[in-house]
PDB file of C-alpha atoms in Angstrom:
ATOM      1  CA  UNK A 724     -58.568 -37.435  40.407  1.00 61.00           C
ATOM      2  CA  UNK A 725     -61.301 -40.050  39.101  1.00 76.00           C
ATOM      3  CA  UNK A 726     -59.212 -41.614  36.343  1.00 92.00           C
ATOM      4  CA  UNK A 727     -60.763 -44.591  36.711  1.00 96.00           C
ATOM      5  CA  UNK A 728     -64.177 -45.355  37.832  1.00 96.00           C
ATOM      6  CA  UNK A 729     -66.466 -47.791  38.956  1.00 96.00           C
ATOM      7  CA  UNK A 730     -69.981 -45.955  39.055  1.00 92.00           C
ATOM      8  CA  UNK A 731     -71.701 -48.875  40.779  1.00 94.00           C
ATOM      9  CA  UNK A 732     -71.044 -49.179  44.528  1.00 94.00           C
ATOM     10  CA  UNK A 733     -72.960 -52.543  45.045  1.00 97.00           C
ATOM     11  CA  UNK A 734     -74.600 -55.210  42.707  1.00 97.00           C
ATOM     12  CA  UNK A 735     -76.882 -58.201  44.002  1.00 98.00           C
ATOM     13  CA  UNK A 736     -77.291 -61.137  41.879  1.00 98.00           C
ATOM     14  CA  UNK A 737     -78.725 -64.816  42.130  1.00 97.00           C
ATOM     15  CA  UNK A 738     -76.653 -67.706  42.529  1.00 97.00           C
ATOM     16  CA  UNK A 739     -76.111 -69.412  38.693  1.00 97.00           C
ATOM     17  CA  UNK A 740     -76.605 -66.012  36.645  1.00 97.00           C
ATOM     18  CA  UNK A 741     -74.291 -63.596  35.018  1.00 98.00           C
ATOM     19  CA  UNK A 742     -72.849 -60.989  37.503  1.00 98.00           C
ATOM     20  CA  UNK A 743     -71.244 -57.988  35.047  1.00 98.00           C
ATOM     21  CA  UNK A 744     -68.861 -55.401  36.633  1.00 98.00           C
ATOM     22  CA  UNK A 745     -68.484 -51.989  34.908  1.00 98.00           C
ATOM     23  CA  UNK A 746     -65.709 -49.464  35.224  1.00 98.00           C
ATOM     24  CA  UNK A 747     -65.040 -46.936  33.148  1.00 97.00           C
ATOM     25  CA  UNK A 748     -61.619 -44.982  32.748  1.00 96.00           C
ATOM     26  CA  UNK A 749     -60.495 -41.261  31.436  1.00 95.00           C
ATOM     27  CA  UNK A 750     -56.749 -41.668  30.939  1.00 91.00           C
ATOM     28  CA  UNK A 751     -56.562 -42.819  27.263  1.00 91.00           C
ATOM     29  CA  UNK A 752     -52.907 -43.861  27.763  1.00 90.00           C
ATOM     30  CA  UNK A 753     -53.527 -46.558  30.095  1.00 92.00           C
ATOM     31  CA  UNK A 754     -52.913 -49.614  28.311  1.00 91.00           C
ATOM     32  CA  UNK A 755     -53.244 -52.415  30.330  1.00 94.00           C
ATOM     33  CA  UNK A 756     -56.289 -53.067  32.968  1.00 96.00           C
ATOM     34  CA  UNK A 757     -56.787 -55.490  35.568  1.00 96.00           C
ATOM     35  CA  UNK A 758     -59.889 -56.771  37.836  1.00 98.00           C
ATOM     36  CA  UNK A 759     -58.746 -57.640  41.660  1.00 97.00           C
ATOM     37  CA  UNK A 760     -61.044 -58.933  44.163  1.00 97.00           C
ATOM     38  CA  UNK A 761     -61.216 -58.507  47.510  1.00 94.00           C
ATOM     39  CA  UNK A 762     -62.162 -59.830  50.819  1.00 92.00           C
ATOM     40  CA  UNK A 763     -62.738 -58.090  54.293  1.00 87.00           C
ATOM     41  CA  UNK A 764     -59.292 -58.543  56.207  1.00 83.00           C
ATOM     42  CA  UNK A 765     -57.378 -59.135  53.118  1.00 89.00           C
ATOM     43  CA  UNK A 766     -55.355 -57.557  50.318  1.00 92.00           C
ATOM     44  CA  UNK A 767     -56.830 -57.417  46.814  1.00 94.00           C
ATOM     45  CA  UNK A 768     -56.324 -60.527  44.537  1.00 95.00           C
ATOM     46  CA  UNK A 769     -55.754 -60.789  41.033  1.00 94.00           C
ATOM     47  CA  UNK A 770     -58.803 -62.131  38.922  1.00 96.00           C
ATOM     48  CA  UNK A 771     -57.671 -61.054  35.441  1.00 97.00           C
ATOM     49  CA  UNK A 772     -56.580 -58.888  32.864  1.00 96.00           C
ATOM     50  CA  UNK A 773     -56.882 -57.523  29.588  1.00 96.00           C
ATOM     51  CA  UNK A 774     -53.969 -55.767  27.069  1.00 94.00           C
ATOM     52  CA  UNK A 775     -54.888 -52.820  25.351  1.00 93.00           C
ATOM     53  CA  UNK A 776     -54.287 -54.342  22.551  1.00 94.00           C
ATOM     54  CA  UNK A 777     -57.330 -57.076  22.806  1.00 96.00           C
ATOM     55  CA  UNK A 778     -60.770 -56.493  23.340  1.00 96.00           C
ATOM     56  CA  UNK A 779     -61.938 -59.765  25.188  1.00 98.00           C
ATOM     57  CA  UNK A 780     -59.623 -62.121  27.362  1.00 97.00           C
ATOM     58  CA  UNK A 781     -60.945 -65.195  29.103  1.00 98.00           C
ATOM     59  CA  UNK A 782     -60.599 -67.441  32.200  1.00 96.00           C
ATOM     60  CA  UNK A 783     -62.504 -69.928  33.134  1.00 97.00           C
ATOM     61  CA  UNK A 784     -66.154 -68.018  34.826  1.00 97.00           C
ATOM     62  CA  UNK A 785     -64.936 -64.921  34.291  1.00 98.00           C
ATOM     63  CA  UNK A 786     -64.358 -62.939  30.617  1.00 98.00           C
ATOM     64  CA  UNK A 787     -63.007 -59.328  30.694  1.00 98.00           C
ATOM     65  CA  UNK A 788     -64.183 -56.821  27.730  1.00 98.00           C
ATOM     66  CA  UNK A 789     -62.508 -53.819  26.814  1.00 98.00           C
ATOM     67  CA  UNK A 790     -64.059 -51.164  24.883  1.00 97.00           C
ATOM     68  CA  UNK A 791     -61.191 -48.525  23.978  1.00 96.00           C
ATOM     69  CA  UNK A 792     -63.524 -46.076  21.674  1.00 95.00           C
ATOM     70  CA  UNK A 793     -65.775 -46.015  24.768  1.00 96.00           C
ATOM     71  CA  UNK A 794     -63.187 -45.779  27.685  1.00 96.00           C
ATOM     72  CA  UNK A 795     -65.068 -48.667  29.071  1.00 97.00           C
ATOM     73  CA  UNK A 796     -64.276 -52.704  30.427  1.00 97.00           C
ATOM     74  CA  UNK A 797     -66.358 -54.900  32.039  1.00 98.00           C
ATOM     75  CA  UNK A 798     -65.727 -58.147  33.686  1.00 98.00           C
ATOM     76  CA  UNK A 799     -68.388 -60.890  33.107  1.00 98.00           C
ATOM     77  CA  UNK A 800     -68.736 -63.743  36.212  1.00 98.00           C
ATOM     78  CA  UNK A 801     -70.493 -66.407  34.438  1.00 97.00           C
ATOM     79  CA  UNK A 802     -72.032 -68.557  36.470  1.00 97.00           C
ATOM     80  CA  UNK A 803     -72.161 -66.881  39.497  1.00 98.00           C
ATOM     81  CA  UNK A 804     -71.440 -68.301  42.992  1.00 97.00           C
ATOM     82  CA  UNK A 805     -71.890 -67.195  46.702  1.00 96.00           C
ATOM     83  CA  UNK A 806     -67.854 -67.726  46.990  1.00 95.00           C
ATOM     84  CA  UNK A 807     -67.723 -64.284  44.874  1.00 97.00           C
ATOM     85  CA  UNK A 808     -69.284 -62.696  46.986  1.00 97.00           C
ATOM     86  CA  UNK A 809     -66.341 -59.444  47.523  1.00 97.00           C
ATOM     87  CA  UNK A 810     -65.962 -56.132  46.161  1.00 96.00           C
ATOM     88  CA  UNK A 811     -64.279 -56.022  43.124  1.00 98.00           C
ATOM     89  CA  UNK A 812     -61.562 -53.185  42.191  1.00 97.00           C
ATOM     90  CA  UNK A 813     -60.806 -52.556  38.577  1.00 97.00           C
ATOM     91  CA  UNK A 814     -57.346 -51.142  37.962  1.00 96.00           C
ATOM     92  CA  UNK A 815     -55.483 -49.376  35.428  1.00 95.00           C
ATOM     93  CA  UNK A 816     -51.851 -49.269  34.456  1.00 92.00           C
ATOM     94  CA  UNK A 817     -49.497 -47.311  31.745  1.00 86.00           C
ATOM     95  CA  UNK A 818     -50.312 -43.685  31.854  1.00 72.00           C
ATOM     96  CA  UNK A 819     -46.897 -42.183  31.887  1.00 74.00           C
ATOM     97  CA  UNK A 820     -46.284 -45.215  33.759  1.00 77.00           C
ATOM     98  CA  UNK A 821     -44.687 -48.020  33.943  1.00 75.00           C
ATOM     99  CA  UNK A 822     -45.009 -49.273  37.543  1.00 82.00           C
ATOM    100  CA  UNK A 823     -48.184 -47.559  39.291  1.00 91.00           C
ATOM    101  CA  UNK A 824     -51.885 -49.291  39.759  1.00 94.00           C
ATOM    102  CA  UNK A 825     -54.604 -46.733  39.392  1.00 94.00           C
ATOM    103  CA  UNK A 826     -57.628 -48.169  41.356  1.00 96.00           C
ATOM    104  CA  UNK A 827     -61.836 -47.455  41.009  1.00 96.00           C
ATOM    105  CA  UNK A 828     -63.754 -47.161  44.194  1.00 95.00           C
ATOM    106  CA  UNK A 829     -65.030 -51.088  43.901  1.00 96.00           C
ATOM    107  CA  UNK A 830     -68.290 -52.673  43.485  1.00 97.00           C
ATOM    108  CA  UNK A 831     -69.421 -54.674  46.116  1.00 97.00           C
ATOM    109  CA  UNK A 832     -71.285 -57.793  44.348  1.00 98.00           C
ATOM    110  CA  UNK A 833     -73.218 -59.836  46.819  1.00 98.00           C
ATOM    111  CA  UNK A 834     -74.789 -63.709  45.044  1.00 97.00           C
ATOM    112  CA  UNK A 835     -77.477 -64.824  46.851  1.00 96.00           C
ATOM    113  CA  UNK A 836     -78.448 -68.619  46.900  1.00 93.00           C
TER     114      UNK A 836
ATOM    115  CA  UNK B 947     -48.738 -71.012  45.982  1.00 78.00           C
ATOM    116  CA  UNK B 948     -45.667 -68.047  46.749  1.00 82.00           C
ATOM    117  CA  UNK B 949     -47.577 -65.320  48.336  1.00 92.00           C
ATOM    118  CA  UNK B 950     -46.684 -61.492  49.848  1.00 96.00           C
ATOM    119  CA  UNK B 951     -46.934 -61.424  53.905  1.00 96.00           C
ATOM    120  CA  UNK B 952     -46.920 -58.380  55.594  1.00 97.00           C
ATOM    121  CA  UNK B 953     -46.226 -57.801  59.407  1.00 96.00           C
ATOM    122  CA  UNK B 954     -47.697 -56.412  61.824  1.00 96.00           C
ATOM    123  CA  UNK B 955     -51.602 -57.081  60.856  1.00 96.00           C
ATOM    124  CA  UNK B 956     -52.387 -54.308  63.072  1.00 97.00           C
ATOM    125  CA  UNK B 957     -50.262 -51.254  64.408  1.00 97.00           C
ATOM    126  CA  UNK B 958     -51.260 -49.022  66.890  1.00 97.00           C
ATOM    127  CA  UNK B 959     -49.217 -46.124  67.499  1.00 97.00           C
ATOM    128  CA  UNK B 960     -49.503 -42.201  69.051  1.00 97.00           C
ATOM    129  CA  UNK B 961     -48.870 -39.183  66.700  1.00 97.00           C
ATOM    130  CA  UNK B 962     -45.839 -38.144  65.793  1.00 97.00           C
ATOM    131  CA  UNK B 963     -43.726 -41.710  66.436  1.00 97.00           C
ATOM    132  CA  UNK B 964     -42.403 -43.958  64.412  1.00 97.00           C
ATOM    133  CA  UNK B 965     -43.412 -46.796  62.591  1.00 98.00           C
ATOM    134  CA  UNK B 966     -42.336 -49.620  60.222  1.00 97.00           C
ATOM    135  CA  UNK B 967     -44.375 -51.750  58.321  1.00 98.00           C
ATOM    136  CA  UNK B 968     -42.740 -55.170  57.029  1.00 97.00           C
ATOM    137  CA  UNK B 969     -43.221 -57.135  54.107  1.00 97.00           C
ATOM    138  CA  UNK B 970     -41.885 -60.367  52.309  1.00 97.00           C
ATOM    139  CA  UNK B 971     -42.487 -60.143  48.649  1.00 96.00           C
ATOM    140  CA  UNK B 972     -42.747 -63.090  46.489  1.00 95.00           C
ATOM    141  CA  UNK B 973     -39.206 -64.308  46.065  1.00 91.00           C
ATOM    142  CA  UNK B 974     -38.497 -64.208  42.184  1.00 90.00           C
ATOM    143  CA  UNK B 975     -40.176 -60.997  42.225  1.00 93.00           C
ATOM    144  CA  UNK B 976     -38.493 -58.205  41.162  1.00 92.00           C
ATOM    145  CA  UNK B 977     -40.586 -55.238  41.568  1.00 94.00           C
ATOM    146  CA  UNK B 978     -42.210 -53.869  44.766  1.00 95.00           C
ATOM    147  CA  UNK B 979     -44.684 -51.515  45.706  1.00 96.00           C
ATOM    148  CA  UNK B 980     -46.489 -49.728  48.267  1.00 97.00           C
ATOM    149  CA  UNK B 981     -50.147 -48.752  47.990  1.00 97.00           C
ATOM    150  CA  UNK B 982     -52.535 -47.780  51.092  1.00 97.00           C
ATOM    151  CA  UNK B 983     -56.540 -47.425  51.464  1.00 95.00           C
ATOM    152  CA  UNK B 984     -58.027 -44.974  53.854  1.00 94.00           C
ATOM    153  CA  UNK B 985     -61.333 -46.154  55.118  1.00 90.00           C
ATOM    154  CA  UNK B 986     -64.254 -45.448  52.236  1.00 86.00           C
ATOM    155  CA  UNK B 987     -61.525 -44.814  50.173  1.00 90.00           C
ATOM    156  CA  UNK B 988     -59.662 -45.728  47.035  1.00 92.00           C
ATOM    157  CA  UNK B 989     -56.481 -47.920  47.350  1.00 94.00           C
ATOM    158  CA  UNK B 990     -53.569 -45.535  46.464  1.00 95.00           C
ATOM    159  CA  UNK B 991     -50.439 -45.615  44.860  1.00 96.00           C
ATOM    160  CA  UNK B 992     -47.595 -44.953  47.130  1.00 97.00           C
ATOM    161  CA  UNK B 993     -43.858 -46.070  45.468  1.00 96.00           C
ATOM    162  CA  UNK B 994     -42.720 -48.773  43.238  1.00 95.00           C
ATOM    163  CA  UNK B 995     -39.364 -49.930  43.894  1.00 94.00           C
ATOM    164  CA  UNK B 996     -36.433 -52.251  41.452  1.00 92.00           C
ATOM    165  CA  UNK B 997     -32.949 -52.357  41.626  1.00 90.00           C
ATOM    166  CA  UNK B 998     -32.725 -51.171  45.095  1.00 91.00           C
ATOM    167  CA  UNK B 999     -34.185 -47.891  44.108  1.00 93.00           C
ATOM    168  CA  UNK B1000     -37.389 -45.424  44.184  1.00 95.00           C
ATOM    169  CA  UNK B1001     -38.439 -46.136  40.484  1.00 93.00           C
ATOM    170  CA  UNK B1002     -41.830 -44.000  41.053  1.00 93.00           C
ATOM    171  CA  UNK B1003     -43.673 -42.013  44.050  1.00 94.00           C
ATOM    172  CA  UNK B1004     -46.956 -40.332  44.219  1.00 94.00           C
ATOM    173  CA  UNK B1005     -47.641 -37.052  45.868  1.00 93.00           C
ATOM    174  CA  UNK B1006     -48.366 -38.577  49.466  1.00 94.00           C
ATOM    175  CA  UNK B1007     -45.123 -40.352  49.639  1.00 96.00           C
ATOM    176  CA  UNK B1008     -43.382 -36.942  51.324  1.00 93.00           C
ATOM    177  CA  UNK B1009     -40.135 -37.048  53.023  1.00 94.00           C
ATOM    178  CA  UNK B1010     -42.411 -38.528  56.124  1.00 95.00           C
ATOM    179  CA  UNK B1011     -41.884 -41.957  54.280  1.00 97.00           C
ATOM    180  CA  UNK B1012     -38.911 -44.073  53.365  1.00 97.00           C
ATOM    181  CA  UNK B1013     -38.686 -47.498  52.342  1.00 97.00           C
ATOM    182  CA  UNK B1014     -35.882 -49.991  52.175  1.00 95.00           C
ATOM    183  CA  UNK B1015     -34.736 -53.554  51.322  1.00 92.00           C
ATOM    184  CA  UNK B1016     -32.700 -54.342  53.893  1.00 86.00           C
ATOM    185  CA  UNK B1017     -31.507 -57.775  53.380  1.00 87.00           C
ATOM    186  CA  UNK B1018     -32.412 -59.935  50.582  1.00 79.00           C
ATOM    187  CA  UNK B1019     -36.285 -61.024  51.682  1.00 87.00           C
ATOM    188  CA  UNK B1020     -37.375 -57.992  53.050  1.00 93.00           C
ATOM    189  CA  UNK B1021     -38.859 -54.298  52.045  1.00 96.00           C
ATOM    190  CA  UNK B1022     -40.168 -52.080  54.311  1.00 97.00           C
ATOM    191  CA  UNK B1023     -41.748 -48.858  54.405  1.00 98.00           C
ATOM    192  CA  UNK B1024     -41.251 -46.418  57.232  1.00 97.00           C
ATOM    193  CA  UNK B1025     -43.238 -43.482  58.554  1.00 97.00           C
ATOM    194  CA  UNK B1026     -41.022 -41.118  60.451  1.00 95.00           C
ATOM    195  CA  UNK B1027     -43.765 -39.034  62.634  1.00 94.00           C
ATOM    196  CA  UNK B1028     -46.843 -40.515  61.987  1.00 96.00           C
ATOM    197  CA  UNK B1029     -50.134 -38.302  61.447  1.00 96.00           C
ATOM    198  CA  UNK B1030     -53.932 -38.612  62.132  1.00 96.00           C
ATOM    199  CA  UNK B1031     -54.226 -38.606  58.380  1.00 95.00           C
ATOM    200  CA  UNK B1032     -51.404 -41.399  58.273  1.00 97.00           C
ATOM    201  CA  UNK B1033     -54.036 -43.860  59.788  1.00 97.00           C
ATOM    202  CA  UNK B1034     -54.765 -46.703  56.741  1.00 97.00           C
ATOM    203  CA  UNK B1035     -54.739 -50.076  55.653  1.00 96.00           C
ATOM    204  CA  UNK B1036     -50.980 -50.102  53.596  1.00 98.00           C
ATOM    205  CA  UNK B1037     -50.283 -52.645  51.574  1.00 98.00           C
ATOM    206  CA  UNK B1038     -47.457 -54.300  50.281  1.00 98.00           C
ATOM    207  CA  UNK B1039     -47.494 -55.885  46.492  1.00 97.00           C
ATOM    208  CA  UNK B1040     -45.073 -57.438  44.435  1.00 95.00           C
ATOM    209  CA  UNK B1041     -44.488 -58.531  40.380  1.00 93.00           C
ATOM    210  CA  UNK B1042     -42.079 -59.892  38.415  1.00 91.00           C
ATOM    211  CA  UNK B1043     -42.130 -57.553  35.714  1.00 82.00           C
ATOM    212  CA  UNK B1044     -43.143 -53.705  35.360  1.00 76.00           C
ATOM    213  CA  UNK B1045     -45.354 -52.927  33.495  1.00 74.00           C
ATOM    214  CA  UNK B1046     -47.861 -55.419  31.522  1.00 76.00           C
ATOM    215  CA  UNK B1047     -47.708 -57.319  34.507  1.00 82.00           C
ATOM    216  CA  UNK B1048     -49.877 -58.290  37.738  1.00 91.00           C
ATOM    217  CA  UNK B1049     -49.068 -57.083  41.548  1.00 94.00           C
ATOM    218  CA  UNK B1050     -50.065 -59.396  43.872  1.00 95.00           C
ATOM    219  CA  UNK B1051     -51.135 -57.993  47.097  1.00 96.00           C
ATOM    220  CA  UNK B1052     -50.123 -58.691  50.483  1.00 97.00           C
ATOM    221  CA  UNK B1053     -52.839 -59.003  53.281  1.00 96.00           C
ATOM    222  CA  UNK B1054     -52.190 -55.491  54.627  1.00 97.00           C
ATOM    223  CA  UNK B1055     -51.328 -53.536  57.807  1.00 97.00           C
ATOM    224  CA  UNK B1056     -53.924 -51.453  59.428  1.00 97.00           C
ATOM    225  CA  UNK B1057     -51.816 -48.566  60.988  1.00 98.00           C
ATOM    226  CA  UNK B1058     -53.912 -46.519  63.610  1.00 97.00           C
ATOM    227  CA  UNK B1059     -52.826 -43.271  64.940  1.00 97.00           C
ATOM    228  CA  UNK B1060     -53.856 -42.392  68.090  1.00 96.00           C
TER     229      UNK B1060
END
């Protein structure tokens, strides 16, 4: 049950440029999405999110696009910095309901100096 | 900053006992949850919680779990007779609202069955 995927397994970038994180999604009821990162040893942590209603939400380095005609977000890390190095999970809520996460598989981004 | 904790970090137990997994959600938080990630594998929904209630389960949350808020801090999730298959990192996560709303995550508990 892939309802929401992240096609990418791993993405390498240099320290300073734009890291972009894609997942795509196939339940067109979810209505609210969310990036989490997350480091060995520890639970995910929330990065940022993004309404269904909006199609770009902002904080600080990293920017969150949504694309509903396409099924598609991506979540921007502008400049990037060895620190976020982690894999990052991109989650889906709404659905039917009201309380559940629906995770991708997470993208490992590694920034090299 | 407020943050979910979740005892034991690691649990080590043989097939077929029982186990339970403890957590401390952030205090104003109404809304709790249970998720767990089998190694190379998605994290998975497990059951939300409000109101002293199951508000939502998933398919693997079988009469083999339970969960609980037994006094006014904690929630805990308990596996009656654990499996092979039961052997995951569980987490624990917490919000203040439903839906339109972030979890934050607990560090985890990696339960291994022997």
């Amino acid at each position: 049950d892939q309802q929401v995927k992240q096609n990418s397994p791993s993405l390498s970038v240099q320290e300073g440029r734009i890291s972009i994180l894609n997942c795509d999604y196939t339940n067109s009821m979810f209505d609210y999405f969310l990036w989490y990162k997350k480091y060995p040893a520890e639970g995910p942590t929330f990065l940022i999110s993004i309404s269904s209603i909006k199609d770009k939400n902002e904080d600080g380095r990293f920017t969150v696009f949504l694309n509903k005609s396409a099924k598609h977000l991506s979540l921007h890390i502008v400049p990037s910095q060895p620190g976020d190095s982690a894999v990052y999970f991109c989650a889906a809520s709404g659905g039917g309901s009201n309380y559940k996460l629906t995770f991708g598989k997470g993208t490992l981004l590694t920034v090299n100096p | 900053e407020p943050e979910v904790t979740q005892t034991p970090s690691h649990q080590v137990t043989q097939m077929g006992q029982e186990v339970i997994l403890r957590c401390v959600p952030i205090s104003n938080h109404l809304y709790f949850y249970w998720y767990r990630q089998i190694l190379g594998q998605k994290v998975e929904f497990l059951v939300s919680f409000y109101n002293n209630e199951i508000s939502e389960k998933s398919e693997i949350f079988d009469d083999q779990f339970s969960v609980e808020r037994p006094d006014g801090s904690n929630f805990t999730l308990k596996i009656r007779s654990t499996k092979l298959e039961d052997s995951a990192m569980y987490f624990c996560a917490s919000s203040e609202f439903s839906s339109y709303n972030e979890q934050f995550f607990g560090p985890g508990t990696r339960l291994t069955v022997l």
